[in-house]
């Protein structure tokens, strides 16, 4: 039985709210929300596979609206885990409130860069959206089985620097994207999709695995009993390189440091992907300078991947409330990245 | 459709909620069926059918507000759910702004019966549906060596809803929907596999376009071959009618009561003020015959009436439901738009394009977002470079960036090609001086 949000726990959302107002007198509205779901699955198929699972999910989010001198800005911070309420400590409350308030405050001094092709340093963490959009979807094997992904002919080929390893991992304890088995009864796994720069595996459900004569990678997921399982990501991230973030930023004369993101999208066949940068910084002469905000970045998957020239040693999985949409089905996922330099992406601006 | 038995259950639950401590309550029943299938090349790839029944209850208890819903239409189970929900609602904070609408705002009946339901839906032969879908593939299958894949999908659905509340409102709506779509993927010179699609959608089977969908998808895919980004700069922009809703959507979100009450709207304090070019006149026309979005009342039972939304660039209304009206201490209007129509110009898309020496036609959006507080936006786009009135080159991997208020102020022309198969009947739109980033 799901037990629902208890009243003591409800007070946590109120704490986030109060903390935000206490942090800055420019805060005009806070929307703090807490959700606590548990689902129980019993799976049985004609192959005789019988398994059961309990899937908890608890999420806390804080959306802060701030007014200053007649201007309004907003910022959102969130955390989500397959855990119980034990993760909701005062520390989490403090961290979220601080992230949301500082984020909104920073927006007042933020500018839009001059648009065009620029080097982009993707900060560790939520920047994993680059992997999710630029290659993750295009590696989902249903698109490749149908021959419509830009990566359809690339299995076994070197597609990026040999220093790069990328995984889609369903095994991280408590992670929002983790599952014990997928919705076709296949045990979860850590799947290397790029090993030393070589495309080593697509993400399979049972149909695509059969098509390719392989075993499923456990990516057959569905939103609910109303939907059919299709290949979907879990937690997608790049393993560490050996540089420091400072080294990478120092290499850039004129570029962008992208830090917070709201959403992304990809065209599987053309390979063009986008993600929306809520906040970041300009990089001028190797240093972070002015904050930037509200710009879209667009690139092409294979080109962007081969343009990743530097990888730091600071991998961070972003545990925000990421939800991936495909064929009308929304699923919880996560993503992560160490800081990387992409030589060239098209940055929105005026 | 919704059975008399389920309606009787809804009426019973309304009374049951009152007897068990609710000051007021609202019960909504929904029933619907969706059927769809998809051909990939000439093979049937996917079959899907889903039916749903749902009962949702809004509870106003001791100045507090709660909701619950179930798909189990069993009286004793729903009773338990209501008792639990009433108890849970008592844990919540007081919300004096939550009330049912004033009775005089309700739809009182008397309008022409809804003309949104195709009575033939259950008599249409499945073979006929399969035939038109397969024909959409056959129109283009293997007609060009660059075609990698052709797929076509058909779907139809029924939607029934029944709404009652403890102030005496009772209303019912029924709608059907039919759609046919096709998509074509091509092999380009490099690794790119450009894809395009086309579709039609209709409330009625007889009015659904059944031929030409595959051909149109191929034509749109072929013209994308060789897409490239071009130099960054300010260009006049034509947005094709099927994509114009991407730019209208932030405006509609910003005039909604939820955003206004949260102070999260770039159109705060703009009622009666100029927010767009004089070219823009937008009307909400809920009773436009046979139009998608047509309705007599909203989700609170409030009568939907024709209203001017933006007149010659001046904002004439906000969409404010009962709760947000109380919160902001203003008069309510209605919870949201029904059928949106534009005052149109006199040129079709080709006419608009031919009037440009240089510009960009946007035929697709790719991601991006709009800051709801400030109206700052940045969207990925694709389309065509226009020179001397002609589309000369397909473009992609570019962004447009700006502010919604500044963009709509630079609306210079409106097409005469309003979409007829959508609740937002957008025509093609022309904006001047839009910042594109590319090379």
PDB file of C-alpha atoms in Angstrom, chain A residues 7 10 28-31 63 65 67 71-74 107 112 114-117 145-154 225-228 262-276 278 293-300 302-303 327 344-350, chain B residues 38 40 45-52 71 91-93 148-149 185 187 191-195 224 227 229 232 234 261-265 268 327 364-374 376-382 396-403 410 435-439:
ATOM      1  CA  UNK A   7       1.074  15.718   7.695  1.00  0.00           C
ATOM      2  CA  UNK A  10       3.747  18.154   4.483  1.00  0.00           C
ATOM      3  CA  UNK A  28       7.460  37.256  -4.006  1.00  0.00           C
ATOM      4  CA  UNK A  29       6.064  33.723  -4.469  1.00  0.00           C
ATOM      5  CA  UNK A  30       7.215  30.204  -3.727  1.00  0.00           C
ATOM      6  CA  UNK A  31       5.602  27.037  -4.981  1.00  0.00           C
ATOM      7  CA  UNK A  63       9.845  27.142  -7.710  1.00  0.00           C
ATOM      8  CA  UNK A  65       9.510  33.856  -8.135  1.00  0.00           C
ATOM      9  CA  UNK A  67      10.539  40.732  -7.945  1.00  0.00           C
ATOM     10  CA  UNK A  71      11.134  43.076 -12.930  1.00  0.00           C
ATOM     11  CA  UNK A  72      10.203  39.465 -12.240  1.00  0.00           C
ATOM     12  CA  UNK A  73      12.380  36.338 -12.543  1.00  0.00           C
ATOM     13  CA  UNK A  74      11.979  32.674 -11.600  1.00  0.00           C
ATOM     14  CA  UNK A 107      18.784  36.006 -13.275  1.00  0.00           C
ATOM     15  CA  UNK A 112      21.732  36.838 -23.387  1.00  0.00           C
ATOM     16  CA  UNK A 114      25.453  37.181 -28.871  1.00  0.00           C
ATOM     17  CA  UNK A 115      24.084  34.212 -30.802  1.00  0.00           C
ATOM     18  CA  UNK A 116      26.055  31.973 -33.130  1.00  0.00           C
ATOM     19  CA  UNK A 117      28.541  29.104 -33.078  1.00  0.00           C
ATOM     20  CA  UNK A 145      15.676  -1.267 -36.141  1.00  0.00           C
ATOM     21  CA  UNK A 146      13.555   0.983 -38.360  1.00  0.00           C
ATOM     22  CA  UNK A 147      16.740   2.415 -39.884  1.00  0.00           C
ATOM     23  CA  UNK A 148      15.673   5.997 -39.148  1.00  0.00           C
ATOM     24  CA  UNK A 149      18.295   7.035 -36.581  1.00  0.00           C
ATOM     25  CA  UNK A 150      21.316   9.024 -37.649  1.00  0.00           C
ATOM     26  CA  UNK A 151      23.354   6.352 -35.790  1.00  0.00           C
ATOM     27  CA  UNK A 152      21.707   3.408 -37.630  1.00  0.00           C
ATOM     28  CA  UNK A 153      24.908   2.390 -39.477  1.00  0.00           C
ATOM     29  CA  UNK A 154      27.373   3.211 -36.714  1.00  0.00           C
ATOM     30  CA  UNK A 225      -0.487  -0.456 -17.852  1.00  0.00           C
ATOM     31  CA  UNK A 226      -2.105   1.724 -20.519  1.00  0.00           C
ATOM     32  CA  UNK A 227       1.067   1.778 -22.627  1.00  0.00           C
ATOM     33  CA  UNK A 228       3.337  -0.626 -24.496  1.00  0.00           C
ATOM     34  CA  UNK A 262      14.795  23.033 -18.253  1.00  0.00           C
ATOM     35  CA  UNK A 263      14.119  20.855 -21.281  1.00  0.00           C
ATOM     36  CA  UNK A 264      15.520  19.332 -24.454  1.00  0.00           C
ATOM     37  CA  UNK A 265      14.467  17.652 -27.674  1.00  0.00           C
ATOM     38  CA  UNK A 266      15.927  15.755 -30.628  1.00  0.00           C
ATOM     39  CA  UNK A 267      15.133  14.926 -34.238  1.00  0.00           C
ATOM     40  CA  UNK A 268      16.239  11.297 -34.450  1.00  0.00           C
ATOM     41  CA  UNK A 269      16.900  11.180 -38.200  1.00  0.00           C
ATOM     42  CA  UNK A 270      18.450  14.579 -38.800  1.00  0.00           C
ATOM     43  CA  UNK A 271      20.333  14.297 -35.512  1.00  0.00           C
ATOM     44  CA  UNK A 272      19.604  17.892 -34.529  1.00  0.00           C
ATOM     45  CA  UNK A 273      19.136  18.155 -30.776  1.00  0.00           C
ATOM     46  CA  UNK A 274      18.422  21.119 -28.535  1.00  0.00           C
ATOM     47  CA  UNK A 275      18.443  21.936 -24.860  1.00  0.00           C
ATOM     48  CA  UNK A 276      17.281  25.060 -23.092  1.00  0.00           C
ATOM     49  CA  UNK A 278      18.071  28.371 -17.879  1.00  0.00           C
ATOM     50  CA  UNK A 293      19.911  33.090 -19.052  1.00  0.00           C
ATOM     51  CA  UNK A 294      17.081  31.686 -21.163  1.00  0.00           C
ATOM     52  CA  UNK A 295      18.841  30.593 -24.327  1.00  0.00           C
ATOM     53  CA  UNK A 296      18.418  27.541 -26.489  1.00  0.00           C
ATOM     54  CA  UNK A 297      21.434  25.601 -27.702  1.00  0.00           C
ATOM     55  CA  UNK A 298      21.183  23.491 -30.830  1.00  0.00           C
ATOM     56  CA  UNK A 299      23.622  21.017 -32.312  1.00  0.00           C
ATOM     57  CA  UNK A 300      23.895  17.844 -34.338  1.00  0.00           C
ATOM     58  CA  UNK A 302      27.311  12.932 -34.193  1.00  0.00           C
ATOM     59  CA  UNK A 303      29.096  16.261 -34.733  1.00  0.00           C
ATOM     60  CA  UNK A 327       5.464   8.394 -28.076  1.00  0.00           C
ATOM     61  CA  UNK A 344      31.207  24.227 -31.223  1.00  0.00           C
ATOM     62  CA  UNK A 345      27.435  24.455 -30.756  1.00  0.00           C
ATOM     63  CA  UNK A 346      24.904  26.984 -32.032  1.00  0.00           C
ATOM     64  CA  UNK A 347      23.966  29.207 -29.121  1.00  0.00           C
ATOM     65  CA  UNK A 348      20.784  31.296 -29.185  1.00  0.00           C
ATOM     66  CA  UNK A 349      21.166  35.012 -28.602  1.00  0.00           C
ATOM     67  CA  UNK A 350      20.415  38.458 -29.892  1.00  0.00           C
TER      68      UNK A 350
ATOM     69  CA  UNK B  38       0.223   2.090 -37.625  1.00  0.00           C
ATOM     70  CA  UNK B  40       5.439   0.777 -41.300  1.00  0.00           C
ATOM     71  CA  UNK B  45       3.430  -2.385 -36.992  1.00  0.00           C
ATOM     72  CA  UNK B  46       1.207  -1.418 -34.100  1.00  0.00           C
ATOM     73  CA  UNK B  47      -2.340  -1.881 -32.831  1.00  0.00           C
ATOM     74  CA  UNK B  48      -3.603  -0.027 -29.812  1.00  0.00           C
ATOM     75  CA  UNK B  49      -6.904   0.198 -28.029  1.00  0.00           C
ATOM     76  CA  UNK B  50      -7.617   1.709 -24.650  1.00  0.00           C
ATOM     77  CA  UNK B  51     -10.848   2.453 -22.819  1.00  0.00           C
ATOM     78  CA  UNK B  52     -11.168   4.514 -19.723  1.00  0.00           C
ATOM     79  CA  UNK B  71     -11.810   4.306 -12.208  1.00  0.00           C
ATOM     80  CA  UNK B  91      -5.691  18.048   7.282  1.00  0.00           C
ATOM     81  CA  UNK B  92      -5.158  20.770   4.690  1.00  0.00           C
ATOM     82  CA  UNK B  93      -4.919  24.497   5.265  1.00  0.00           C
ATOM     83  CA  UNK B 148      14.195   4.712 -46.090  1.00  0.00           C
ATOM     84  CA  UNK B 149      10.859   4.336 -44.395  1.00  0.00           C
ATOM     85  CA  UNK B 185      12.334   9.265 -43.695  1.00  0.00           C
ATOM     86  CA  UNK B 187      18.618   9.148 -46.759  1.00  0.00           C
ATOM     87  CA  UNK B 191      24.495  10.334 -42.353  1.00  0.00           C
ATOM     88  CA  UNK B 192      21.435  12.529 -41.947  1.00  0.00           C
ATOM     89  CA  UNK B 193      18.031  10.942 -42.372  1.00  0.00           C
ATOM     90  CA  UNK B 194      15.630  13.869 -42.648  1.00  0.00           C
ATOM     91  CA  UNK B 195      12.061  13.048 -41.768  1.00  0.00           C
ATOM     92  CA  UNK B 224      14.456  19.248 -46.473  1.00  0.00           C
ATOM     93  CA  UNK B 227      19.516  21.397 -44.757  1.00  0.00           C
ATOM     94  CA  UNK B 229      22.504  26.545 -41.000  1.00  0.00           C
ATOM     95  CA  UNK B 232      23.332  34.616 -37.736  1.00  0.00           C
ATOM     96  CA  UNK B 234      18.069  39.576 -37.972  1.00  0.00           C
ATOM     97  CA  UNK B 261      -2.208  34.710  -9.287  1.00  0.00           C
ATOM     98  CA  UNK B 262       1.306  33.291  -8.898  1.00  0.00           C
ATOM     99  CA  UNK B 263       2.759  36.575 -10.221  1.00  0.00           C
ATOM    100  CA  UNK B 264       4.461  34.443 -12.834  1.00  0.00           C
ATOM    101  CA  UNK B 265       3.284  36.156 -16.007  1.00  0.00           C
ATOM    102  CA  UNK B 268       0.645  41.102 -15.441  1.00  0.00           C
ATOM    103  CA  UNK B 327      -7.392  35.020  -4.882  1.00  0.00           C
ATOM    104  CA  UNK B 364       9.339  23.425 -37.718  1.00  0.00           C
ATOM    105  CA  UNK B 365      10.340  24.066 -34.120  1.00  0.00           C
ATOM    106  CA  UNK B 366      12.929  22.000 -32.283  1.00  0.00           C
ATOM    107  CA  UNK B 367      12.880  22.482 -28.502  1.00  0.00           C
ATOM    108  CA  UNK B 368      13.470  25.718 -26.674  1.00  0.00           C
ATOM    109  CA  UNK B 369      11.400  27.475 -24.054  1.00  0.00           C
ATOM    110  CA  UNK B 370       9.902  30.765 -22.938  1.00  0.00           C
ATOM    111  CA  UNK B 371      10.488  32.316 -19.510  1.00  0.00           C
ATOM    112  CA  UNK B 372       6.955  32.662 -18.131  1.00  0.00           C
ATOM    113  CA  UNK B 373       7.883  35.623 -15.893  1.00  0.00           C
ATOM    114  CA  UNK B 374       9.701  37.738 -18.464  1.00  0.00           C
ATOM    115  CA  UNK B 376      12.189  35.899 -22.924  1.00  0.00           C
ATOM    116  CA  UNK B 377      12.262  33.004 -25.382  1.00  0.00           C
ATOM    117  CA  UNK B 378      14.709  30.970 -27.405  1.00  0.00           C
ATOM    118  CA  UNK B 379      13.525  28.180 -29.742  1.00  0.00           C
ATOM    119  CA  UNK B 380      15.271  25.835 -32.171  1.00  0.00           C
ATOM    120  CA  UNK B 381      13.882  26.178 -35.709  1.00  0.00           C
ATOM    121  CA  UNK B 382      14.117  24.784 -39.222  1.00  0.00           C
ATOM    122  CA  UNK B 396      18.134  23.778 -39.827  1.00  0.00           C
ATOM    123  CA  UNK B 397      20.099  23.801 -36.574  1.00  0.00           C
ATOM    124  CA  UNK B 398      19.262  27.460 -35.885  1.00  0.00           C
ATOM    125  CA  UNK B 399      17.700  29.295 -32.933  1.00  0.00           C
ATOM    126  CA  UNK B 400      15.379  32.273 -32.733  1.00  0.00           C
ATOM    127  CA  UNK B 401      15.771  34.345 -29.574  1.00  0.00           C
ATOM    128  CA  UNK B 402      13.948  37.391 -28.215  1.00  0.00           C
ATOM    129  CA  UNK B 403      11.106  38.567 -26.015  1.00  0.00           C
ATOM    130  CA  UNK B 410       6.703  43.328 -34.793  1.00  0.00           C
ATOM    131  CA  UNK B 435      17.183  37.342 -34.217  1.00  0.00           C
ATOM    132  CA  UNK B 436      18.300  34.048 -35.772  1.00  0.00           C
ATOM    133  CA  UNK B 437      21.505  32.397 -34.634  1.00  0.00           C
ATOM    134  CA  UNK B 438      23.312  29.965 -36.887  1.00  0.00           C
ATOM    135  CA  UNK B 439      26.810  30.254 -38.236  1.00  0.00           C
TER     136      UNK B 439
END
